[in-house]
Coordinates of C-alpha atoms and ligand atoms in Angstrom, one line a residue:
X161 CA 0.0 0.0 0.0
X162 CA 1.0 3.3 -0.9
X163 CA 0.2 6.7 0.7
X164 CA 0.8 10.5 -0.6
X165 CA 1.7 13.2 1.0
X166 CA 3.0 16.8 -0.1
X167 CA 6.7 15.6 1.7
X168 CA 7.9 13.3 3.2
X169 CA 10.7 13.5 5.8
X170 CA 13.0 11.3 6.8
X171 CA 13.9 11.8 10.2
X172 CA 11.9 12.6 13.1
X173 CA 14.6 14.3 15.3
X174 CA 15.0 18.5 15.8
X175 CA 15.5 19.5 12.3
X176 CA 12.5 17.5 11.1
X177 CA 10.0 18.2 13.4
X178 CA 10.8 21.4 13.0
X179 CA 10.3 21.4 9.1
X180 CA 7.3 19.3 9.3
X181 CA 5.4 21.7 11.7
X182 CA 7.0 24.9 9.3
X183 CA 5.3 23.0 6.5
X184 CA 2.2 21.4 8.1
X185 CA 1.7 25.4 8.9
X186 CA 1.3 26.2 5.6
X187 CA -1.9 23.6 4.8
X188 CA 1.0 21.2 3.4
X189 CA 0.0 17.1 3.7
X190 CA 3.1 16.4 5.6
X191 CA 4.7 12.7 6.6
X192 CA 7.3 12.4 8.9
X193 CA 9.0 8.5 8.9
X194 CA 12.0 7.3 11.6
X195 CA 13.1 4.5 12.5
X196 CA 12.8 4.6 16.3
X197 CA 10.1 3.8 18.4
X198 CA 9.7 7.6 19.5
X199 CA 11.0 10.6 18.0
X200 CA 13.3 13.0 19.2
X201 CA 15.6 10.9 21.2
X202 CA 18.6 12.9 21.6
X203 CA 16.5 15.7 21.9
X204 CA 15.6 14.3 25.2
X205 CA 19.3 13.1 26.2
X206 CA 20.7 16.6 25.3
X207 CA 22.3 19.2 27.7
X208 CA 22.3 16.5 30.6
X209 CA 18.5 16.4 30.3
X210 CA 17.7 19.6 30.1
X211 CA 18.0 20.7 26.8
X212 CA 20.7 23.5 25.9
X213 CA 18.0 24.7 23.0
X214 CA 19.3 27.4 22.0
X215 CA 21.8 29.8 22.4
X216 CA 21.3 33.6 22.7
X217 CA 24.7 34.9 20.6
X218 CA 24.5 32.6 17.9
X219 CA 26.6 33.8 15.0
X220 CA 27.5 32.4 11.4
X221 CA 31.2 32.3 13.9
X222 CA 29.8 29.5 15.7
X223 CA 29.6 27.0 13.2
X224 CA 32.4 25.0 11.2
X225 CA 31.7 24.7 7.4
X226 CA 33.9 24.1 4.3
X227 CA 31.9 27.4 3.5
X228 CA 31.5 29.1 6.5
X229 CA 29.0 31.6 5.0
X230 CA 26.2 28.7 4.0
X231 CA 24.3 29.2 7.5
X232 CA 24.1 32.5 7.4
X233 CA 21.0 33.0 5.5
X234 CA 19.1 30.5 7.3
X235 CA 20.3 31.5 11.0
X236 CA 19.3 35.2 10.2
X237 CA 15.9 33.7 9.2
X238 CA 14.9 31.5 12.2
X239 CA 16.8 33.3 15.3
X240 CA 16.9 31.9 18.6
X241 CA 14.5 34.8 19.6
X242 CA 12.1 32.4 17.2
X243 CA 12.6 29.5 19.3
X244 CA 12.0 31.0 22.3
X245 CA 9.0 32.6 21.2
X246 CA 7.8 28.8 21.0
X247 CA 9.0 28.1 24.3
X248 CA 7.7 31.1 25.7
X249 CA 4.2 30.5 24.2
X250 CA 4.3 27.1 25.8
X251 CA 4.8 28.1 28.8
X252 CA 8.3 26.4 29.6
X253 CA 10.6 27.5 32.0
X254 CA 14.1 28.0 30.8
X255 CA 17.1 29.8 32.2
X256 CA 20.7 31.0 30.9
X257 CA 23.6 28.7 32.3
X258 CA 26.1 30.9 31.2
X259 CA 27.3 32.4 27.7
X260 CA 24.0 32.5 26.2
X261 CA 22.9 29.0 26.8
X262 CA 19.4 28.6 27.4
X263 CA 18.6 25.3 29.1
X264 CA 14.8 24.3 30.2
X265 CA 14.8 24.0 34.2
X266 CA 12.7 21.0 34.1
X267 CA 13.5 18.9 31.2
X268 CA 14.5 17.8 27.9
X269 CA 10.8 16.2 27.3
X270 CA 9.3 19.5 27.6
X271 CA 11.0 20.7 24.5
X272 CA 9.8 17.7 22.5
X273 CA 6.4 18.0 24.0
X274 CA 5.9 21.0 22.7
X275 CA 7.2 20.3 19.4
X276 CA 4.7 17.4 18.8
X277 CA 2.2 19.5 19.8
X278 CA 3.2 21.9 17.2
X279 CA 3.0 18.9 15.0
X280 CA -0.4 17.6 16.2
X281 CA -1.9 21.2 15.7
X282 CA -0.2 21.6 12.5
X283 CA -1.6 18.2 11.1
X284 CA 1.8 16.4 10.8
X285 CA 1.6 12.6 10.4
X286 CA 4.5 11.1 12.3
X287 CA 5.1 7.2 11.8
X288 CA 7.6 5.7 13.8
X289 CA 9.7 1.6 13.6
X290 CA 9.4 2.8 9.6
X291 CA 12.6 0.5 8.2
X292 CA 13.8 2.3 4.9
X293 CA 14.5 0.1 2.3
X294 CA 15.2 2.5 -0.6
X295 CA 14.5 5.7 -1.8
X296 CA 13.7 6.1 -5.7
X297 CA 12.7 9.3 -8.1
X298 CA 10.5 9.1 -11.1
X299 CA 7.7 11.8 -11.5
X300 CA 7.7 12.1 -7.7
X301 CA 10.1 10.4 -4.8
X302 CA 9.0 6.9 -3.4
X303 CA 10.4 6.0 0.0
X304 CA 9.5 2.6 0.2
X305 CA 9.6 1.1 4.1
X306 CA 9.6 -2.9 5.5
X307 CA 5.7 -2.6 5.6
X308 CA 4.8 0.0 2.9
X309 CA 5.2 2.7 0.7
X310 CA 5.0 7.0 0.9
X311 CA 4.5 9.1 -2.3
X312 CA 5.3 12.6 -2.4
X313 CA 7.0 15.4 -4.9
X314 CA 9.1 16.5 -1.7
X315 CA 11.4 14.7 0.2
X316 CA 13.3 15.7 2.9
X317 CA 16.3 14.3 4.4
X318 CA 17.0 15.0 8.2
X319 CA 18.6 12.0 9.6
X320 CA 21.4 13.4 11.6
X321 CA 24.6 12.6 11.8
X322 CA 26.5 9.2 13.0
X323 CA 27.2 10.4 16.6
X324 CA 25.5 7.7 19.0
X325 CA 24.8 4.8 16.8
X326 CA 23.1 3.3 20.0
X327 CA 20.5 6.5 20.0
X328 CA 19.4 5.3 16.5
X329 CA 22.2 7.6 14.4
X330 CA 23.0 5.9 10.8
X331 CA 24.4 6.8 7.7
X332 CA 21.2 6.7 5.6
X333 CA 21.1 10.5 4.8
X334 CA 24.9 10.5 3.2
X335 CA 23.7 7.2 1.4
X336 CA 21.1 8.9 -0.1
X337 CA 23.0 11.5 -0.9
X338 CA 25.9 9.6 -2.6
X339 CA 22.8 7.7 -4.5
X340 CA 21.9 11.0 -5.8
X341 CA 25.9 11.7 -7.0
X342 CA 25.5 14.9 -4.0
X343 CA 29.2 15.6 -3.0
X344 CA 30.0 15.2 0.8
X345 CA 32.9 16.6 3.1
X346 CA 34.4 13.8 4.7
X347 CA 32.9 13.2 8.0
X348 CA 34.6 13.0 11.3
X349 CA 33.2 13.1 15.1
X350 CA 32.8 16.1 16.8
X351 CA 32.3 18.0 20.6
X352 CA 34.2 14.5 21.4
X353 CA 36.4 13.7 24.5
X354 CA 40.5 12.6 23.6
X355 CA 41.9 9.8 24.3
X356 CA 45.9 10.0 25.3
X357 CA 48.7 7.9 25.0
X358 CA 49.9 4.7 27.4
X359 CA 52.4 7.1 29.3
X360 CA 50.2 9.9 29.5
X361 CA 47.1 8.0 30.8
X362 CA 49.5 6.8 33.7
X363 CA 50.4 10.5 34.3
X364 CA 46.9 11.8 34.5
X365 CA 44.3 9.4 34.6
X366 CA 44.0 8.5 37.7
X367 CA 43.1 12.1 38.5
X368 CA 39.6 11.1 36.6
X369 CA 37.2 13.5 37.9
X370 CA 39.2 16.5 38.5
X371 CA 38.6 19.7 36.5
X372 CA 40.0 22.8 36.0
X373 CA 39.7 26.0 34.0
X374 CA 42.4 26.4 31.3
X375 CA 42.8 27.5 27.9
X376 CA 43.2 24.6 25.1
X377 CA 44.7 25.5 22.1
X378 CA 45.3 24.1 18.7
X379 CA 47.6 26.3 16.5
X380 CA 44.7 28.0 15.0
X381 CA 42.2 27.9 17.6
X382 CA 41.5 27.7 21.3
X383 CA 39.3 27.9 24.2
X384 CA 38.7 29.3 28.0
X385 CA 36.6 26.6 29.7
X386 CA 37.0 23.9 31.9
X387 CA 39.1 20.8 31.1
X388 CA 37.7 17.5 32.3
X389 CA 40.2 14.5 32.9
X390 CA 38.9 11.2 32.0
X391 CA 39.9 7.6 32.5
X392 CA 41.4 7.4 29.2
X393 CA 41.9 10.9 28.4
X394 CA 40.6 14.4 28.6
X395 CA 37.3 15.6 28.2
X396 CA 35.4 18.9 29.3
X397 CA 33.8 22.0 27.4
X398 CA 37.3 23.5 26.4
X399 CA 38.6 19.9 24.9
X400 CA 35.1 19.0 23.4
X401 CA 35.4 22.8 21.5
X402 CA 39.0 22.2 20.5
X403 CA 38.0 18.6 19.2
X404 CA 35.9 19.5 16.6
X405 CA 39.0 21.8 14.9
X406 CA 41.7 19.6 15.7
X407 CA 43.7 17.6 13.3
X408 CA 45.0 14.1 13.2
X409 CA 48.2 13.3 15.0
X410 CA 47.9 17.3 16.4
X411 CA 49.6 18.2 19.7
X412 CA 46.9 20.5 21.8
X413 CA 48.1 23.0 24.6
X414 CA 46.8 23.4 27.9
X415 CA 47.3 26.4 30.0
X416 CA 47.0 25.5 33.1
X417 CA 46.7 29.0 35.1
X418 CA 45.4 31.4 32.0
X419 CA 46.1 35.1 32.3
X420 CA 48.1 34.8 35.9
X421 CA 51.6 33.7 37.1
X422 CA 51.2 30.4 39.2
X423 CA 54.5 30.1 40.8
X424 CA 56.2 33.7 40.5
X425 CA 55.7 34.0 44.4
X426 CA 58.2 31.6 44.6
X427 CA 60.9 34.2 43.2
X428 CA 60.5 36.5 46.3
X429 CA 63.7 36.8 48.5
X430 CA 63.5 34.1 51.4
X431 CA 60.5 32.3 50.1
X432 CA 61.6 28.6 50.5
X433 CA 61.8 27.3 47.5
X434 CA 60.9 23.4 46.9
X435 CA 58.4 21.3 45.4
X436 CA 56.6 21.0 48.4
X437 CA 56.4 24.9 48.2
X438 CA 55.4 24.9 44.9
X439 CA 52.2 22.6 44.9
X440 CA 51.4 24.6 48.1
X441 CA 50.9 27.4 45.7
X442 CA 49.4 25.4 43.0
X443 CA 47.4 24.2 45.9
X444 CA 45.6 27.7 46.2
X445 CA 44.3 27.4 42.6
X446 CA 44.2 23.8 41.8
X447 CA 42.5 20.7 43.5
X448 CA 45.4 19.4 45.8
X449 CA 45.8 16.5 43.5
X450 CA 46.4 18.1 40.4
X451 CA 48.3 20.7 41.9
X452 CA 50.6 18.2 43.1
X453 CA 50.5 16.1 39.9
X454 CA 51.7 19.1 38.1
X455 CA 54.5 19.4 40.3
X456 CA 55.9 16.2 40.4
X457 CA 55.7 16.0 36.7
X458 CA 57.9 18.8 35.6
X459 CA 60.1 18.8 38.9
X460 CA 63.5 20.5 38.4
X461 CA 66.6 19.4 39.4
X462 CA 67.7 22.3 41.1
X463 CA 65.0 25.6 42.4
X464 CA 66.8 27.8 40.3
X465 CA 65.6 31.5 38.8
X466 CA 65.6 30.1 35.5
X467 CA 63.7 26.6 36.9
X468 CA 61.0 28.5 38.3
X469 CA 60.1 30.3 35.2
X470 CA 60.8 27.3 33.0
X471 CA 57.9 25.6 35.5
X472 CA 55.8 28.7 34.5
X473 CA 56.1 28.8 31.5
X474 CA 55.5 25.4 31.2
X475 CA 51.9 25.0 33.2
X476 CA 50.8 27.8 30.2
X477 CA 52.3 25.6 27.8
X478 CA 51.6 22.2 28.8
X479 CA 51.8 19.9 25.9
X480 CA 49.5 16.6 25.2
X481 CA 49.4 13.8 21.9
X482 CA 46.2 13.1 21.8
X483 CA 46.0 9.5 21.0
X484 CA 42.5 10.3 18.3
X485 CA 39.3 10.9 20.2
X486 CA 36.3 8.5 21.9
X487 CA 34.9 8.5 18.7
X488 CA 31.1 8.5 17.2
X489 CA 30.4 6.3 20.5
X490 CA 31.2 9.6 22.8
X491 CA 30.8 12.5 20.2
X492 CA 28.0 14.8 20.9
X493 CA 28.1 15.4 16.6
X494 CA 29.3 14.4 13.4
X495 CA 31.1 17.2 11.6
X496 CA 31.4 17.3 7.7
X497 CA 28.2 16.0 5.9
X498 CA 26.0 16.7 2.8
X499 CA 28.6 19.4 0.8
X500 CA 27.0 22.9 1.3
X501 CA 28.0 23.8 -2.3
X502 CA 25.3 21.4 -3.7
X503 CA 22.6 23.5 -1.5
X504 CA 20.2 26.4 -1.9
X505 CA 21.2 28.2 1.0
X506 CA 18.2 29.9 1.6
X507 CA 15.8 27.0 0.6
X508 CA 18.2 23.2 1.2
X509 CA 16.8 22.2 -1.4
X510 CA 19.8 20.0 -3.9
X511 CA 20.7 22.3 -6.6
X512 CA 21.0 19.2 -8.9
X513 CA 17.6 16.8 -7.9
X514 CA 14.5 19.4 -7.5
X515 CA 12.7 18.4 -4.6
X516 CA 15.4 16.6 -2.6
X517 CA 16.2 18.3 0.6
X518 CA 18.9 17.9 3.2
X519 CA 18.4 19.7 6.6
X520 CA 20.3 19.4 9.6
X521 CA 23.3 17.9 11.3
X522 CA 23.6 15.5 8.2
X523 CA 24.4 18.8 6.4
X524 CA 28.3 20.0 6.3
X525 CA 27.5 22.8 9.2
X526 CA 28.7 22.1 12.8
X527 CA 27.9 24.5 16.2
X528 CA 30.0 24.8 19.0
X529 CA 29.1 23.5 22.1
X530 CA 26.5 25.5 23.6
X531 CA 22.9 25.3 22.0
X532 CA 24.3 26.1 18.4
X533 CA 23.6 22.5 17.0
X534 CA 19.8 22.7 18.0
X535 CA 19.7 26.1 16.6
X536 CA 21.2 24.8 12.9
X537 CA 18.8 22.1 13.2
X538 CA 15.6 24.7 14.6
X539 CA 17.1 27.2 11.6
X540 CA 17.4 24.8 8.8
X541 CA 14.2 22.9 9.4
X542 CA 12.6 25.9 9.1
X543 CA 14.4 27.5 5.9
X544 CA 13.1 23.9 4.6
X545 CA 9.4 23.7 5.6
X546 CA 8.7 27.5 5.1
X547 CA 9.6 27.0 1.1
X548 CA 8.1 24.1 0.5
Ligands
FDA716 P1 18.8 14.0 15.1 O1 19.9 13.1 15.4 O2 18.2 14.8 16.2 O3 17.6 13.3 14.4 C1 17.8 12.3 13.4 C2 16.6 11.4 13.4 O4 16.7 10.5 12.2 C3 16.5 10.5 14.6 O5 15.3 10.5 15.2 C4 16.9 9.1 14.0 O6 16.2 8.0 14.7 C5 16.4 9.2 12.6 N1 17.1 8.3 11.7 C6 18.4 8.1 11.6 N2 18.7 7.1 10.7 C7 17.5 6.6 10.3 C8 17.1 5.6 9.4 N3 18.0 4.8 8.7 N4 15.8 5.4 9.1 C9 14.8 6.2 9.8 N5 15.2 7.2 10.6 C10 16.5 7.4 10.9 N6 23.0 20.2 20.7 C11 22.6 21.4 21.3 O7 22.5 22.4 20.6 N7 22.4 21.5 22.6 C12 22.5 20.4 23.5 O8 22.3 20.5 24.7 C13 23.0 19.2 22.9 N8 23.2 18.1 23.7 C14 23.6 16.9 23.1 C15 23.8 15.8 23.9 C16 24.2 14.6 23.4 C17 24.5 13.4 24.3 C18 24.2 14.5 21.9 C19 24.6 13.1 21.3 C20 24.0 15.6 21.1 C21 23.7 16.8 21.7 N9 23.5 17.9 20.9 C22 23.1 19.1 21.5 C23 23.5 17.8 19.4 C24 22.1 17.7 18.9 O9 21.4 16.7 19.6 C25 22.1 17.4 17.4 O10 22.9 18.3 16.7 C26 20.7 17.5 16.8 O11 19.8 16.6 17.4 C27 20.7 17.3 15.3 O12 19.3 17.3 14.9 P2 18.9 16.5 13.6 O13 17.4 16.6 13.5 O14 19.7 16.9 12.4 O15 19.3 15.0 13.9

């Protein structure tokens, strides 16, 4: 049996719900088919629960891109003032953590409540456990599932990216894409914790747990947040941020005390001068354990000038190997996707197959950590559903 619809989406996550209730608006006969057994899953794990939905200084700078000006056109068009009209005329409660981040103070399911609601009201036909066997085009696209088949001059492709294969992620929207002969940038995962070598998870890991503020750098890119150690490696919002710019086989950075002196004290005349002195002063910014651990691994030999501010130096400079990342398992997203340069960027729609639309994290545009994922996906959706 075969139904039509106006579109059909692939994908009931953020991006398609919110195309679906952008389209169902507009009178459209709108289907929306996943493969789950409820929508919005990650929408529910995100921001520890609560759902960072948005963010409040969202720029085109947020986002990696091998054309960083794609999401421009779309972001100035559905702003995070938008969203939280919606949350506001649903009455949820929502706070700012900190740098714009707006998180719900209940929960995640709030957020997806209120977008199936906007779906209900809109007339969107959701219809979940659909297993997609294969797309085709003739007149009009035919997605054709385990149990039966959807009919409709639209389709629109919003099945994420391949971060969390156990939430349901797979690589469906790049296949369809490459079916299609639609380029893609070469995808890699993304807001992801490193893992570090042998000898430096002996150093460190045992410290898993402990945090501290620091700067992470890259050559080309770096970040003021806190740094997480893990048991295999490091983690945190400044290491997830540098993750998604860093290189294969790239040495990161880590200063340790950013913007102050951590040990100059010790210069003074008739200061005693020892390592037990120094992690006493590391002590007064650092957890006693890390304070200490810094110590003992860049001991001098002798409490010289010269040592002292070699040791300084060094806690801005600290160097790590990451040993690659956690992977797709831990990675919050997939960067690369669905080449922007085959995209309307106002519309999504493919440049080369009228009526095939990509939306989305499976698009080549990445956030930062910090609510700038949902808002692509809220911003995109949107460009999507209003044109079709
Ligand atoms: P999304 O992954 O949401 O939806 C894709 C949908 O397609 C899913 O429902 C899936 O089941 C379906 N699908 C996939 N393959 C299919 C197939 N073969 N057949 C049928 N259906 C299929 N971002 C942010 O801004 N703030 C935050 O707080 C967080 N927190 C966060 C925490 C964690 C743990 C993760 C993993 C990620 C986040 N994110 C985030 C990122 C954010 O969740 C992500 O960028 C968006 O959900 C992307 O929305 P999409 O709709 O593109 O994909």
């Amino acid at each position: 049996m075969k139904a039509s619809f106006d579109l059909v989406i692939l994908g009931a996550g953020a991006a398609g719900l919110m195309c679906a209730i952008e389209a169902g608006k507009r009178g459209r006969r709108v289907a929306v088919l996943d493969h789950g057994d409820r929508p919005g899953k990650k929408i529910l794990i995100s921001g520890g629960g609560r759902c960072n939905f948005t963010n409040l200084h969202c720029r085109p700078e947020n986002f990696l891109s091998a054309n960083p000006h794609f999401a421009r056109s779309a972001l100035a068009r559905f702003t995070p003032q938008d969203f939280l009209a919606l949350v506001e005329k649903h009455n949820i409660p929502y706070h700012e953590k900190t740098l714009g981040q707006l998180f719900c103070d209940g929960s995640a399911k709030e957020i997806l409540a209120m977008l199936l609601a906007e779906c209900a009201e809109a007339g969107v036909a959701i219809f979940l456990n659909q297993h997609i066997q294969r797309v085709e085009k003739e007149e009009v696209f035919l997605v054709n599932t385990k149990a039966s088949g959807f009919l409709a001059p639209a389709l629109v492709i919003a099945t994420g990216g391949l971060s969390i294969p156990k939430m349901g992620a797979t690589s469906l929207g790049y296949q369809i894409a490459e079916q299609f002969g639609i380029a893609i940038q070469e995808c890699r995962p993304a807001l992801v914790p490193f893992l570090l070598e042998q000898s430096d998870q002996q150093d460190w890991c045992d410290l898993a747990g402990l945090s501290a503020e620091v700067i992470a750098s890259t050559g080309r890119q770096q970040f003021r947040e806190k740094l997480l150690i893990t048991h295999r490696g490091l983690s945190g919002p400044a290491i997830l941020q540098l993750s998604s710019y860093w290189k294969e086989s790239e040495a990161i950075s880590v200063d340790w005390a950013p913007e102050k002196p951590a040990l100059t004290s010790l210069l003074a005349t008739n200061t005693r001068r020892d390592a037990n002195a120094a992690k006493a002063t590391l002590r007064e910014t650092f957890p006693a354990r890390l304070a200490d651990r810094l110590v003992d691994l860049a001991t001098p030999s002798r409490w010289t000038n010269a040592a002292i501010q070699q040791l300084e130096n060094r806690l801005h400079h600290w160097p790590f190997d990451p040993d690659g990342t956690e992977g797709y398992d831990k990675a919050e997203v997939t960067a690369g996707g669905v080449d922007t340069a085959e995209l309307s960027a106002k519309t999504m729609e493919s440049k080369r197959i009228p009526g095939l639309f990509f939306i989305g994290e499976v698009v080549d545009v990445t956030g930062q950590l910090g609510g700038f994922n949902f808002q692509w996906a809220w911003a995109s959706g949107a460009a999507a559903g209003r044109c079709l």
